[in-house]
Coordinates of C-alpha atoms and ligand atoms in Angstrom, one line a residue:
X29 CA 72.8 -25.6 158.0
X30 CA 72.5 -23.0 155.3
X31 CA 69.4 -21.1 156.6
X32 CA 68.4 -18.0 154.9
X33 CA 70.0 -14.9 156.4
X34 CA 66.7 -13.1 156.3
X35 CA 64.9 -15.7 158.4
X36 CA 64.9 -13.6 161.5
X37 CA 63.4 -10.6 159.9
X38 CA 59.7 -10.2 160.9
X39 CA 58.9 -8.6 157.5
X40 CA 60.5 -11.5 155.5
X41 CA 57.9 -13.8 153.8
X42 CA 60.1 -16.3 152.0
X43 CA 59.3 -17.5 148.5
X44 CA 56.0 -15.7 147.8
X45 CA 54.8 -14.4 144.5
X46 CA 54.6 -10.7 143.6
X47 CA 50.9 -10.7 143.8
X48 CA 50.9 -12.3 147.2
X49 CA 53.3 -9.6 148.3
X50 CA 51.0 -7.0 147.0
X51 CA 48.1 -8.7 148.9
X52 CA 50.0 -8.5 152.1
X53 CA 50.8 -4.9 151.6
X54 CA 47.1 -4.1 150.9
X55 CA 46.1 -5.8 154.1
X56 CA 48.9 -3.9 155.8
X57 CA 47.2 -0.6 155.0
X58 CA 49.1 0.8 152.0
X59 CA 50.8 3.5 154.0
X60 CA 53.7 5.3 152.2
X61 CA 56.9 3.4 152.9
X62 CA 55.2 0.2 154.0
X63 CA 57.5 -2.6 152.9
X64 CA 58.3 -6.3 153.0
X65 CA 61.0 -8.6 151.9
X66 CA 60.7 -11.8 149.9
X67 CA 62.9 -14.3 148.2
X68 CA 63.8 -13.7 144.6
X69 CA 62.8 -16.6 142.5
X70 CA 65.0 -15.7 139.6
X71 CA 68.4 -15.5 141.1
X72 CA 69.9 -17.7 143.7
X73 CA 70.3 -16.1 147.1
X74 CA 68.6 -12.9 146.0
X75 CA 65.6 -11.0 147.4
X76 CA 62.9 -8.6 146.3
X77 CA 62.0 -5.6 148.4
X78 CA 58.4 -4.5 147.9
X79 CA 57.5 -1.0 148.9
X80 CA 54.3 1.1 148.9
X81 CA 54.4 4.7 147.7
X82 CA 51.4 6.7 146.7
X83 CA 49.1 3.7 146.8
X84 CA 51.4 2.0 144.3
X85 CA 53.7 -1.0 144.6
X86 CA 57.4 -0.9 143.8
X87 CA 59.5 -4.0 143.7
X88 CA 63.3 -3.8 143.8
X89 CA 65.4 -6.8 143.3
X90 CA 68.4 -7.4 145.6
X91 CA 71.1 -9.5 144.1
X92 CA 73.7 -11.5 146.0
X93 CA 77.1 -10.6 144.7
X94 CA 80.0 -13.0 144.2
X95 CA 81.8 -11.7 147.3
X96 CA 78.7 -12.4 149.4
X97 CA 77.4 -8.9 149.7
X98 CA 73.9 -7.8 148.7
X99 CA 72.8 -4.8 146.7
X100 CA 70.0 -3.3 144.7
X101 CA 71.5 -2.8 141.3
X102 CA 73.2 0.6 141.2
X103 CA 73.1 0.8 144.9
X104 CA 75.6 0.2 147.7
X105 CA 76.6 -3.2 148.8
X106 CA 75.6 -4.4 152.3
X107 CA 76.7 -7.4 154.2
X108 CA 73.2 -8.9 154.7
X109 CA 69.5 -8.3 153.9
X110 CA 69.0 -6.9 157.4
X111 CA 71.7 -4.3 157.0
X112 CA 70.4 -3.4 153.6
X113 CA 66.9 -2.8 154.9
X114 CA 68.2 -0.8 157.8
X115 CA 70.2 1.4 155.5
X116 CA 67.2 2.1 153.2
X117 CA 65.1 2.9 156.2
X118 CA 67.3 5.8 157.0
X119 CA 67.9 7.0 153.5
X120 CA 65.9 6.4 150.3
X121 CA 69.1 6.6 148.3
X122 CA 67.3 6.0 145.0
X123 CA 64.2 4.2 146.1
X124 CA 60.8 5.9 145.8
X125 CA 61.0 6.6 149.5
X126 CA 62.8 5.3 152.5
X127 CA 61.5 2.2 154.2
X128 CA 59.2 3.5 156.9
X129 CA 57.0 0.7 158.2
X130 CA 57.7 -3.0 158.0
X131 CA 54.7 -5.0 156.9
X132 CA 54.9 -7.7 159.6
X133 CA 54.3 -11.3 158.8
X134 CA 51.1 -12.4 160.6
X135 CA 51.6 -14.8 163.4
X136 CA 49.8 -17.5 161.6
X137 CA 51.8 -17.1 158.4
X138 CA 55.0 -19.1 158.2
X139 CA 57.9 -18.1 156.0
X140 CA 57.2 -19.7 152.6
X141 CA 60.0 -22.2 151.8
X142 CA 60.8 -22.7 148.2
X143 CA 60.8 -26.3 146.9
X144 CA 64.5 -26.1 146.6
X145 CA 64.9 -25.0 150.3
X146 CA 63.2 -28.1 151.4
X147 CA 65.4 -30.4 149.3
X148 CA 68.7 -28.6 149.6
X149 CA 70.3 -30.1 152.6
X150 CA 69.5 -33.6 151.7
X151 CA 70.8 -33.1 148.2
X152 CA 74.0 -31.5 149.4
X153 CA 74.8 -34.5 151.5
X154 CA 73.9 -36.9 148.8
X155 CA 76.1 -35.1 146.3
X156 CA 79.1 -35.0 148.5
X157 CA 78.7 -38.6 149.5
X158 CA 78.4 -39.8 145.9
X159 CA 80.8 -37.6 144.1
X160 CA 83.6 -37.3 146.5
X161 CA 83.0 -40.4 148.5
X162 CA 83.1 -38.7 151.8
X163 CA 81.2 -39.7 154.9
X164 CA 80.9 -38.4 158.5
X165 CA 83.2 -35.6 159.6
X166 CA 85.0 -35.4 156.3
X167 CA 81.6 -34.9 154.6
X168 CA 80.5 -32.2 157.0
X169 CA 83.7 -30.4 156.5
X170 CA 83.5 -30.5 152.8
X171 CA 79.9 -29.2 153.0
X172 CA 80.8 -26.3 155.3
X173 CA 83.8 -25.3 153.3
X174 CA 82.1 -25.5 149.9
X175 CA 78.6 -24.7 150.9
X176 CA 77.9 -21.7 148.7
X177 CA 79.5 -23.3 145.6
X178 CA 77.7 -26.6 146.3
X179 CA 74.4 -24.9 146.6
X180 CA 74.7 -23.4 143.2
X181 CA 75.8 -26.7 141.7
X182 CA 73.0 -28.6 143.3
X183 CA 70.5 -26.0 142.3
X184 CA 71.4 -26.4 138.7
X185 CA 70.6 -30.1 138.9
X186 CA 67.7 -30.0 141.3
X187 CA 65.1 -30.5 138.6
X188 CA 66.4 -34.1 138.2
X189 CA 64.9 -34.9 141.6
X190 CA 61.6 -33.2 140.9
X191 CA 58.5 -35.4 140.4
X192 CA 57.6 -33.5 137.2
X193 CA 60.9 -34.2 135.6
X194 CA 60.6 -37.2 133.3
X195 CA 64.1 -37.4 131.8
X196 CA 64.7 -38.2 128.2
X197 CA 61.4 -39.2 126.7
X198 CA 60.0 -38.4 123.2
X199 CA 57.0 -36.0 122.8
X200 CA 54.5 -38.8 122.2
X201 CA 55.5 -40.6 125.4
X202 CA 55.1 -37.3 127.2
X203 CA 51.6 -37.0 125.8
X204 CA 50.8 -40.6 126.8
X205 CA 51.8 -39.9 130.3
X206 CA 49.7 -36.7 130.5
X207 CA 46.7 -38.6 129.2
X208 CA 47.1 -41.3 131.8
X209 CA 44.7 -40.7 134.7
X210 CA 42.8 -37.5 135.2
X211 CA 43.6 -34.6 133.0
X212 CA 43.0 -31.3 134.8
X213 CA 44.1 -28.1 133.1
X214 CA 47.7 -27.2 134.0
X215 CA 48.8 -30.8 134.5
X216 CA 52.4 -30.8 133.3
X217 CA 55.8 -32.5 132.9
X218 CA 59.2 -31.5 131.8
X219 CA 61.2 -33.7 129.5
X220 CA 64.6 -33.7 128.0
X221 CA 64.6 -33.4 124.2
X222 CA 67.7 -34.9 122.8
X223 CA 71.4 -35.1 123.0
X224 CA 71.8 -31.4 123.0
X225 CA 70.3 -31.4 126.5
X226 CA 67.5 -29.0 125.7
X227 CA 64.2 -29.3 127.5
X228 CA 60.5 -29.1 126.7
X229 CA 57.5 -28.5 128.8
X230 CA 54.3 -30.4 128.1
X231 CA 51.1 -29.2 129.6
X232 CA 47.4 -30.2 129.5
X233 CA 44.7 -27.7 128.7
X234 CA 41.2 -28.5 127.7
X235 CA 42.2 -32.2 127.5
X236 CA 44.8 -31.3 124.8
X237 CA 48.5 -31.5 125.4
X238 CA 50.6 -28.4 124.5
X239 CA 54.3 -28.4 124.1
X240 CA 56.7 -25.6 124.7
X241 CA 60.4 -25.4 124.1
X242 CA 62.4 -24.2 127.0
X243 CA 65.2 -21.9 125.8
X244 CA 68.6 -21.6 127.3
X245 CA 70.7 -18.5 126.5
X246 CA 74.5 -18.4 126.1
X247 CA 75.0 -17.8 129.8
X248 CA 72.9 -20.9 130.6
X249 CA 69.8 -19.1 131.8
X250 CA 66.4 -20.8 131.2
X251 CA 63.3 -19.2 129.9
X252 CA 60.1 -19.6 127.8
X253 CA 60.5 -18.1 124.4
X254 CA 60.9 -14.3 125.0
X255 CA 60.1 -14.8 128.7
X256 CA 61.7 -14.2 132.0
X257 CA 65.1 -15.8 132.5
X258 CA 66.1 -17.9 135.4
X259 CA 69.3 -19.4 136.7
X260 CA 67.8 -22.9 137.0
X261 CA 65.1 -25.0 135.5
X262 CA 63.2 -25.6 138.7
X263 CA 63.0 -21.8 139.3
X264 CA 61.5 -21.4 135.9
X265 CA 58.9 -24.1 136.7
X266 CA 58.1 -22.5 140.1
X267 CA 57.6 -19.2 138.3
X268 CA 55.3 -20.8 135.7
X269 CA 53.1 -22.1 138.5
X270 CA 52.4 -18.4 139.2
X271 CA 52.5 -16.8 135.8
X272 CA 51.6 -18.3 132.4
X273 CA 54.3 -16.2 130.7
X274 CA 52.9 -16.8 127.2
X275 CA 51.5 -20.3 127.8
X276 CA 47.8 -21.3 127.6
X277 CA 47.7 -21.8 131.3
X278 CA 49.8 -21.6 134.5
X279 CA 51.3 -24.9 135.6
X280 CA 49.3 -26.7 138.3
X281 CA 49.5 -30.3 139.1
X282 CA 52.7 -32.2 138.3
X283 CA 52.3 -35.3 136.2
X284 CA 54.3 -37.4 138.5
X285 CA 57.0 -39.5 137.1
X286 CA 55.9 -43.1 137.7
X287 CA 59.0 -45.1 138.0
X288 CA 61.1 -45.0 141.2
X289 CA 64.2 -42.9 141.3
X290 CA 66.4 -46.0 141.2
X291 CA 65.0 -47.2 137.9
X292 CA 65.8 -44.0 136.1
X293 CA 69.0 -43.4 134.4
X294 CA 71.4 -43.0 137.3
X295 CA 71.5 -39.3 138.2
X296 CA 74.9 -38.1 139.1
X297 CA 74.5 -34.5 140.3
X298 CA 78.1 -33.9 139.3
X299 CA 77.0 -34.2 135.7
X300 CA 75.8 -31.0 134.3
X301 CA 74.0 -31.9 131.2
X302 CA 72.8 -28.4 130.4
X303 CA 75.5 -25.9 129.9
X304 CA 77.2 -24.9 133.0
X305 CA 73.8 -24.4 134.4
X306 CA 74.6 -21.7 136.7
X307 CA 76.0 -18.4 135.8
X308 CA 77.0 -16.3 138.8
X309 CA 75.3 -12.9 139.1
X310 CA 78.2 -10.7 138.0
X311 CA 79.4 -7.9 140.1
X312 CA 76.9 -5.0 139.9
X313 CA 78.1 -1.8 138.4
X314 CA 78.5 0.7 141.0
X315 CA 77.7 4.0 139.6
X316 CA 78.2 6.9 142.0
X317 CA 75.8 9.7 141.4
X318 CA 72.9 7.6 140.2
X319 CA 69.9 8.7 142.0
X320 CA 67.1 6.5 140.8
X321 CA 67.5 2.8 141.3
X322 CA 66.1 0.5 138.6
X323 CA 63.0 -1.3 139.6
X324 CA 62.4 -4.9 138.9
X325 CA 59.3 -6.0 137.3
X326 CA 60.1 -9.7 138.0
X327 CA 60.0 -10.2 134.3
X328 CA 62.9 -8.3 132.8
X329 CA 66.1 -9.6 131.6
X330 CA 68.0 -7.1 133.8
X331 CA 70.5 -5.3 131.7
X332 CA 72.1 -3.6 134.6
X333 CA 74.9 -6.0 135.1
X334 CA 78.1 -5.9 133.1
X335 CA 80.0 -9.2 133.4
X336 CA 83.1 -7.5 132.3
X337 CA 83.1 -5.1 135.1
X338 CA 85.6 -6.5 137.5
X339 CA 85.4 -5.2 141.0
X340 CA 88.6 -6.3 142.7
X341 CA 87.9 -7.1 146.3
X342 CA 90.5 -6.2 148.7
X343 CA 91.7 -8.2 151.7
X344 CA 93.1 -6.3 154.6
X345 CA 96.5 -7.4 155.6
X346 CA 95.3 -7.8 159.2
X347 CA 92.8 -10.4 158.0
X348 CA 95.6 -12.6 156.8
X349 CA 98.0 -14.8 158.6
X350 CA 100.8 -16.1 156.4
X351 CA 102.7 -19.3 157.2
X352 CA 106.4 -19.7 156.3
X353 CA 105.5 -23.0 154.6
X354 CA 105.9 -22.7 150.8
X355 CA 103.5 -24.7 148.7
X356 CA 105.2 -24.0 145.5
X357 CA 107.2 -21.4 143.6
X358 CA 107.5 -19.9 140.2
X359 CA 109.2 -16.9 138.5
X360 CA 106.6 -14.6 139.9
X361 CA 107.5 -15.4 143.5
X362 CA 106.1 -18.1 145.7
X363 CA 102.9 -19.6 147.0
X364 CA 102.5 -19.8 150.7
X365 CA 100.0 -21.4 153.0
X366 CA 97.9 -19.1 155.2
X367 CA 94.7 -18.4 157.1
X368 CA 92.1 -15.8 156.2
X369 CA 89.9 -14.3 158.8
X370 CA 86.4 -13.6 157.7
X371 CA 83.1 -12.8 159.4
X372 CA 82.1 -16.4 159.1
X373 CA 85.3 -17.8 160.6
X374 CA 88.8 -18.8 159.4
X375 CA 89.5 -20.3 156.0
X376 CA 92.7 -22.1 154.9
X377 CA 94.1 -20.2 151.9
X378 CA 97.0 -20.4 149.4
X379 CA 98.7 -17.0 148.9
X380 CA 100.6 -16.2 145.8
X381 CA 103.2 -13.7 146.9
X382 CA 104.7 -11.4 144.2
X383 CA 108.4 -11.3 144.5
X384 CA 109.3 -8.2 142.6
X385 CA 106.3 -6.0 142.5
X386 CA 108.3 -2.9 141.5
X387 CA 108.6 -4.5 138.1
X388 CA 105.5 -3.2 136.6
X389 CA 105.3 -6.1 134.1
X390 CA 105.2 -8.7 136.8
X391 CA 102.6 -6.8 138.8
X392 CA 100.4 -6.3 135.7
X393 CA 100.6 -10.0 135.0
X394 CA 99.4 -10.8 138.5
X395 CA 96.6 -8.3 138.2
X396 CA 95.5 -9.9 135.0
X397 CA 95.5 -13.3 136.5
X398 CA 93.4 -12.0 139.4
X399 CA 91.0 -10.3 137.0
X400 CA 90.5 -13.6 135.1
X401 CA 90.1 -15.6 138.3
X402 CA 87.6 -13.1 139.7
X403 CA 85.3 -13.7 136.8
X404 CA 85.2 -17.4 137.2
X405 CA 82.9 -19.2 139.5
X406 CA 82.9 -22.9 139.2
X407 CA 83.4 -25.6 141.7
X408 CA 86.1 -27.3 139.6
X409 CA 88.2 -24.1 139.4
X410 CA 90.3 -22.7 142.2
X411 CA 88.6 -19.6 143.5
X412 CA 90.3 -16.3 144.1
X413 CA 89.2 -14.8 147.4
X414 CA 90.8 -11.5 146.9
X415 CA 93.9 -9.3 146.6
X416 CA 95.9 -8.0 149.4
X417 CA 98.6 -5.4 149.2
X418 CA 100.7 -5.8 152.3
X419 CA 104.5 -6.0 152.3
X420 CA 104.0 -7.5 148.8
X421 CA 101.1 -7.8 146.4
X422 CA 99.3 -11.0 147.2
X423 CA 96.7 -13.1 145.5
X424 CA 94.6 -15.0 148.0
X425 CA 93.0 -18.2 146.8
X426 CA 91.1 -21.1 148.3
X427 CA 93.4 -23.9 149.4
X428 CA 93.7 -27.1 147.5
X429 CA 95.6 -29.0 150.2
X430 CA 96.4 -32.2 148.4
X431 CA 98.5 -30.3 145.8
X432 CA 99.2 -30.8 142.1
X433 CA 97.7 -33.9 140.4
X434 CA 100.9 -35.3 138.9
X435 CA 102.7 -35.3 142.2
X436 CA 99.8 -36.7 144.1
X437 CA 99.4 -39.6 141.6
X438 CA 103.1 -40.5 141.5
X439 CA 103.3 -40.7 145.2
X440 CA 100.0 -42.5 145.8
X441 CA 100.1 -45.1 143.0
X442 CA 98.9 -47.9 145.3
X443 CA 95.9 -46.2 146.8
X444 CA 94.5 -44.4 143.7
X445 CA 92.4 -46.6 141.4
X446 CA 92.0 -46.0 137.7
X447 CA 88.3 -45.2 138.4
X448 CA 89.4 -42.5 140.8
X449 CA 91.4 -40.9 138.0
X450 CA 88.5 -41.1 135.6
X451 CA 86.4 -39.3 138.1
X452 CA 89.0 -36.6 138.6
X453 CA 89.6 -36.1 134.9
X454 CA 85.8 -35.9 134.4
X455 CA 85.8 -33.1 137.0
X456 CA 88.6 -31.3 135.1
X457 CA 86.6 -31.6 131.9
X458 CA 83.6 -30.0 133.6
X459 CA 85.7 -27.1 134.8
X460 CA 87.1 -26.8 131.2
X461 CA 83.6 -26.9 129.7
X462 CA 82.7 -24.0 131.9
X463 CA 85.7 -22.1 130.7
X464 CA 84.8 -22.8 127.1
X465 CA 81.3 -21.6 127.7
X466 CA 82.5 -18.4 129.3
X467 CA 84.9 -17.9 126.4
X468 CA 88.1 -18.1 128.3
X469 CA 91.2 -19.9 127.1
X470 CA 93.4 -21.4 129.8
X471 CA 96.6 -21.9 127.8
X472 CA 98.4 -23.8 130.5
X473 CA 96.3 -26.8 131.3
X474 CA 98.6 -29.6 132.5
X475 CA 98.6 -32.0 135.5
X476 CA 100.9 -29.6 137.4
X477 CA 98.0 -27.0 137.2
X478 CA 95.3 -29.3 138.3
X479 CA 95.2 -29.1 142.1
X480 CA 93.5 -31.5 144.5
X481 CA 91.4 -30.6 147.4
X482 CA 91.4 -34.3 148.3
X483 CA 91.8 -37.5 146.5
X484 CA 88.4 -37.2 144.9
X485 CA 88.1 -33.5 144.2
X486 CA 90.1 -31.7 141.6
X487 CA 90.2 -28.0 140.7
X488 CA 91.9 -26.2 137.7
X489 CA 94.4 -23.5 138.7
X490 CA 97.1 -21.2 137.4
X491 CA 95.5 -18.7 135.2
X492 CA 98.7 -16.9 134.6
X493 CA 98.6 -17.4 130.8
X494 CA 94.8 -17.3 130.5
X495 CA 92.8 -15.0 128.3
X496 CA 89.3 -13.8 128.0
X497 CA 88.2 -14.0 124.3
X498 CA 86.1 -11.2 122.8
X499 CA 82.5 -12.0 122.2
X500 CA 83.1 -12.6 118.5
X501 CA 86.5 -14.3 118.7
X502 CA 87.1 -17.9 119.1
X503 CA 90.8 -17.7 119.4
X504 CA 93.6 -15.6 120.9
X505 CA 96.5 -14.6 118.8
X506 CA 99.8 -14.3 120.7
X507 CA 101.9 -11.6 119.1
X508 CA 105.2 -13.2 120.3
X509 CA 106.2 -16.6 121.5
X510 CA 107.1 -17.0 125.1
X511 CA 108.1 -19.4 127.8
X512 CA 105.6 -21.9 126.5
X513 CA 104.8 -25.4 127.7
X514 CA 105.4 -26.8 124.2
X515 CA 104.6 -30.4 125.1
X516 CA 101.1 -29.4 126.0
X517 CA 100.5 -27.2 123.0
X518 CA 98.5 -28.0 119.9
X519 CA 100.0 -27.6 116.5
X520 CA 98.1 -24.4 115.7
X521 CA 99.6 -22.8 118.9
X522 CA 103.1 -23.5 117.8
X523 CA 102.6 -22.8 114.1
X524 CA 100.3 -19.8 114.2
X525 CA 100.2 -18.7 117.8
X526 CA 96.5 -19.3 117.8
X527 CA 94.9 -20.3 121.1
X528 CA 91.4 -21.4 121.5
X529 CA 89.3 -23.8 123.6
X530 CA 90.2 -26.4 121.0
X531 CA 93.9 -26.0 121.8
X532 CA 93.0 -26.3 125.5
X533 CA 91.3 -29.6 124.4
X534 CA 94.7 -30.8 123.1
X535 CA 96.3 -29.9 126.4
X536 CA 93.5 -31.8 128.2
X537 CA 94.6 -34.9 126.2
X538 CA 98.1 -34.5 127.4
X539 CA 96.9 -33.9 131.0
X540 CA 94.9 -37.1 130.7
X541 CA 98.0 -39.0 129.6
X542 CA 99.9 -37.6 132.6
X543 CA 97.1 -38.7 134.9
X544 CA 96.7 -42.2 133.6
X545 CA 100.4 -42.7 133.7
X546 CA 100.3 -41.7 137.4
X547 CA 102.3 -38.5 136.9
X548 CA 104.6 -39.6 134.1
X549 CA 106.4 -37.1 131.9
X550 CA 104.9 -36.8 128.5
X551 CA 107.1 -37.5 125.5
X552 CA 109.8 -38.9 127.8
X553 CA 113.1 -37.3 127.1
X554 CA 112.2 -35.6 123.8
X555 CA 113.0 -31.9 123.4
X556 CA 110.4 -29.4 122.3
X557 CA 111.5 -29.4 118.6
X558 CA 111.5 -33.2 118.6
X559 CA 108.0 -33.3 119.9
X560 CA 106.9 -31.0 117.1
X561 CA 108.2 -33.2 114.4
X562 CA 106.9 -36.3 116.2
X563 CA 103.4 -34.8 116.1
X564 CA 103.8 -33.4 112.5
X565 CA 104.7 -36.9 111.3
X566 CA 101.3 -38.1 112.6
X567 CA 102.6 -39.9 115.7
X568 CA 101.0 -39.7 119.1
X569 CA 101.9 -40.9 122.6
X570 CA 101.0 -44.6 123.4
X571 CA 98.2 -45.6 125.7
X572 CA 99.6 -45.6 129.3
X573 CA 99.6 -49.1 130.8
X574 CA 96.8 -48.5 133.3
X575 CA 94.6 -46.5 131.0
X576 CA 91.3 -47.9 129.9
X577 CA 90.8 -48.2 126.2
X578 CA 87.8 -45.7 126.1
X579 CA 89.9 -43.1 127.9
X580 CA 92.7 -43.5 125.3
X581 CA 90.1 -42.9 122.6
X582 CA 89.1 -39.6 124.2
X583 CA 92.8 -38.7 124.5
X584 CA 93.5 -39.5 120.9
X585 CA 90.5 -37.4 119.8
X586 CA 92.0 -34.5 121.8
X587 CA 95.1 -34.9 119.6
X588 CA 93.3 -34.6 116.2
X589 CA 95.7 -32.4 114.2
X590 CA 93.1 -30.0 112.8
X591 CA 91.4 -28.0 115.5
X592 CA 88.2 -27.8 113.3
X593 CA 87.9 -31.6 113.6
X594 CA 88.9 -31.9 117.2
X595 CA 86.0 -32.2 119.7
X596 CA 85.2 -29.3 122.0
X597 CA 84.9 -29.5 125.8
X598 CA 81.2 -30.0 125.5
X599 CA 81.8 -33.2 123.6
X600 CA 84.8 -34.2 125.7
X601 CA 82.9 -33.7 128.9
X602 CA 80.0 -35.8 127.6
X603 CA 82.4 -38.7 126.8
X604 CA 84.1 -38.4 130.2
X605 CA 80.8 -38.4 131.9
X606 CA 79.4 -41.3 130.1
X607 CA 82.4 -43.5 130.7
X608 CA 82.6 -42.3 134.4
X609 CA 79.0 -43.2 135.0
X610 CA 79.3 -46.5 133.2
X611 CA 82.1 -47.7 135.4
X612 CA 80.6 -46.4 138.6
X613 CA 77.4 -48.3 138.0
X614 CA 79.3 -51.5 137.5
X615 CA 81.4 -51.2 140.6
X616 CA 79.0 -49.9 143.2
X617 CA 75.9 -51.8 144.2
X618 CA 73.9 -48.7 144.6
X619 CA 74.6 -47.8 141.1
X620 CA 75.3 -44.2 141.8
X621 CA 78.4 -43.7 143.9
X622 CA 81.6 -43.1 142.1
X623 CA 84.0 -45.9 142.2
X624 CA 86.7 -43.9 143.7
X625 CA 88.2 -45.1 147.0
X626 CA 87.2 -43.1 150.0
X627 CA 89.7 -40.7 151.5
X628 CA 91.6 -42.4 154.4
Ligands
ADP17 P1 103.0 -20.9 138.3 O1 102.5 -19.9 137.4 O2 104.4 -20.6 138.8 O3 102.9 -22.3 137.7 P2 100.9 -21.8 140.1 O4 99.6 -20.9 140.2 O5 100.8 -23.0 139.2 O6 102.1 -20.8 139.6 O7 101.4 -22.1 141.5 C1 102.6 -22.8 141.8 C2 102.5 -23.9 142.8 O8 101.9 -23.4 144.0 C3 101.5 -25.0 142.4 O9 102.1 -25.9 141.6 C4 101.1 -25.6 143.7 O10 102.0 -26.4 144.2 C5 101.0 -24.3 144.6 N1 99.7 -23.7 144.6 C6 99.2 -22.8 143.8 N2 97.9 -22.5 144.1 C7 97.6 -23.3 145.1 C8 96.3 -23.5 145.8 N3 95.2 -22.8 145.6 N4 96.3 -24.4 146.8 C9 97.4 -25.2 147.1 N5 98.6 -25.0 146.4 C10 98.7 -24.1 145.4
MG18 MG1 101.6 -23.8 137.5

């Protein structure tokens, strides 16, 4: 299904190393402008363009942008690798020279598939089957509509399926396994270190095991200490098979994990143990007038991206068909159903239509919401597809057809099991953990703002009140109060107007309460002020009838009065995950599928 868009190019080599690329160019004659294209092993979906000039090699990395376009940092965006190469063949536009002669792949050389390419499709299917309990057509549909998001998600957990990944074992056990059997130099394994979810690499050299800590930076990228950074763990390992990057040796033979996959701790790909894992390549800075494009050396931590640079992408009014059907409404205007026409086909969308765009305040608010959403890229968060200024200003989002969580639950009490709700709330916690890592506060997390794609797939929405925190801040201070959802707000929000991920955790607790009471109204008929004194006096809502005890424990922890003592989403997600996987192993014979009921 998701074949590489460069597959048809005769000068595309797939996942080959830099030195292999240089070898091919040498064999190709080293003429000025001789070039080839290869897969980038650092960033998902990216490429490297290798060009000869003056008997020297130049390597340019091509990143895939959030909106699906490709560009060399600082250069123009193009809709595909072919278009990009065609463009640079006519105009050097910052490269050492224009692309003059493709270095053609010899007839006997196949495109080198990366390990992940070979596993991808199977993993996608398994993931969708397990996590959302979909089969057949419904599964194919989900895969098609979510393909790019799913690929990233799967990529971040792909290492769990690798023969060299041994899970959580102590260092001495790692050594024992390396010593077992023959011990060639470069025999290696990766293990998980402890609860913090960090990893270590153990490698044999001269019959001695060496251990290296794998580092993960704030944005979730993996590297050896001071080394090249990668989106995913398996990419790092692939790279270390080619370059030692500070280690005693390159990695060679995998020390194969002996036990069968079933005997391992059940691996739920939905579970991201290690940060959000994937951080999207942020929109490149487009700098007009820049003449020289930065070259990649495959080993830099490219500083040319500014994650705060928001490039708003525009949707033409002609690409959009708007239904009369209203999905919902608010004081900004209403949300309508529609269809967006793209190069790849039609997509169902939800369109937030601004009612009174002449009011600058309202317009600014919508632009802020769009800017926040544009920076988010997580499967459990509703994605913004673009802005369209037609008869009104419109925010186009992916469609979550099954609507708000509280409504869905209250009208489907008979068909939604408690396990199903646990799974959905775990998904919400994963989305929130991502927000926390990215330093965003939501400020309006509630069941009404959790939308369902289907019965087993939830996404967080409504970023109307959300804020991006500064790098050094851990809270947002609202200067004035406003139309606030008081029943969802933590004490420090009401008392000091301080909003942080911890106050979102409080709201998550209330959202859980709503979910486990099948869409019930929190704090019954109490008024805002009554709720405040209820909380201040140390009281909390009771456990909803259907709610499992461990879930009420999580809820209660979310309602710890002092935010310093309240768990963060990293912790909350871990609790949700562990309970979710404990019940899903009990209820399904395979021990892996979530216990939720299938759709239909
Ligand atoms: P408000 O700020 O007024 O709460 P929301 O973003 O929550 O605005 O949208 C209002 C309603 O519109 C939601 O409750 C939901 O019913 C509908 N809606 C919003 N976004 C979507 C979407 N992506 N898919 C489906 N329905 C949506
Ligand atoms: Mg809302």
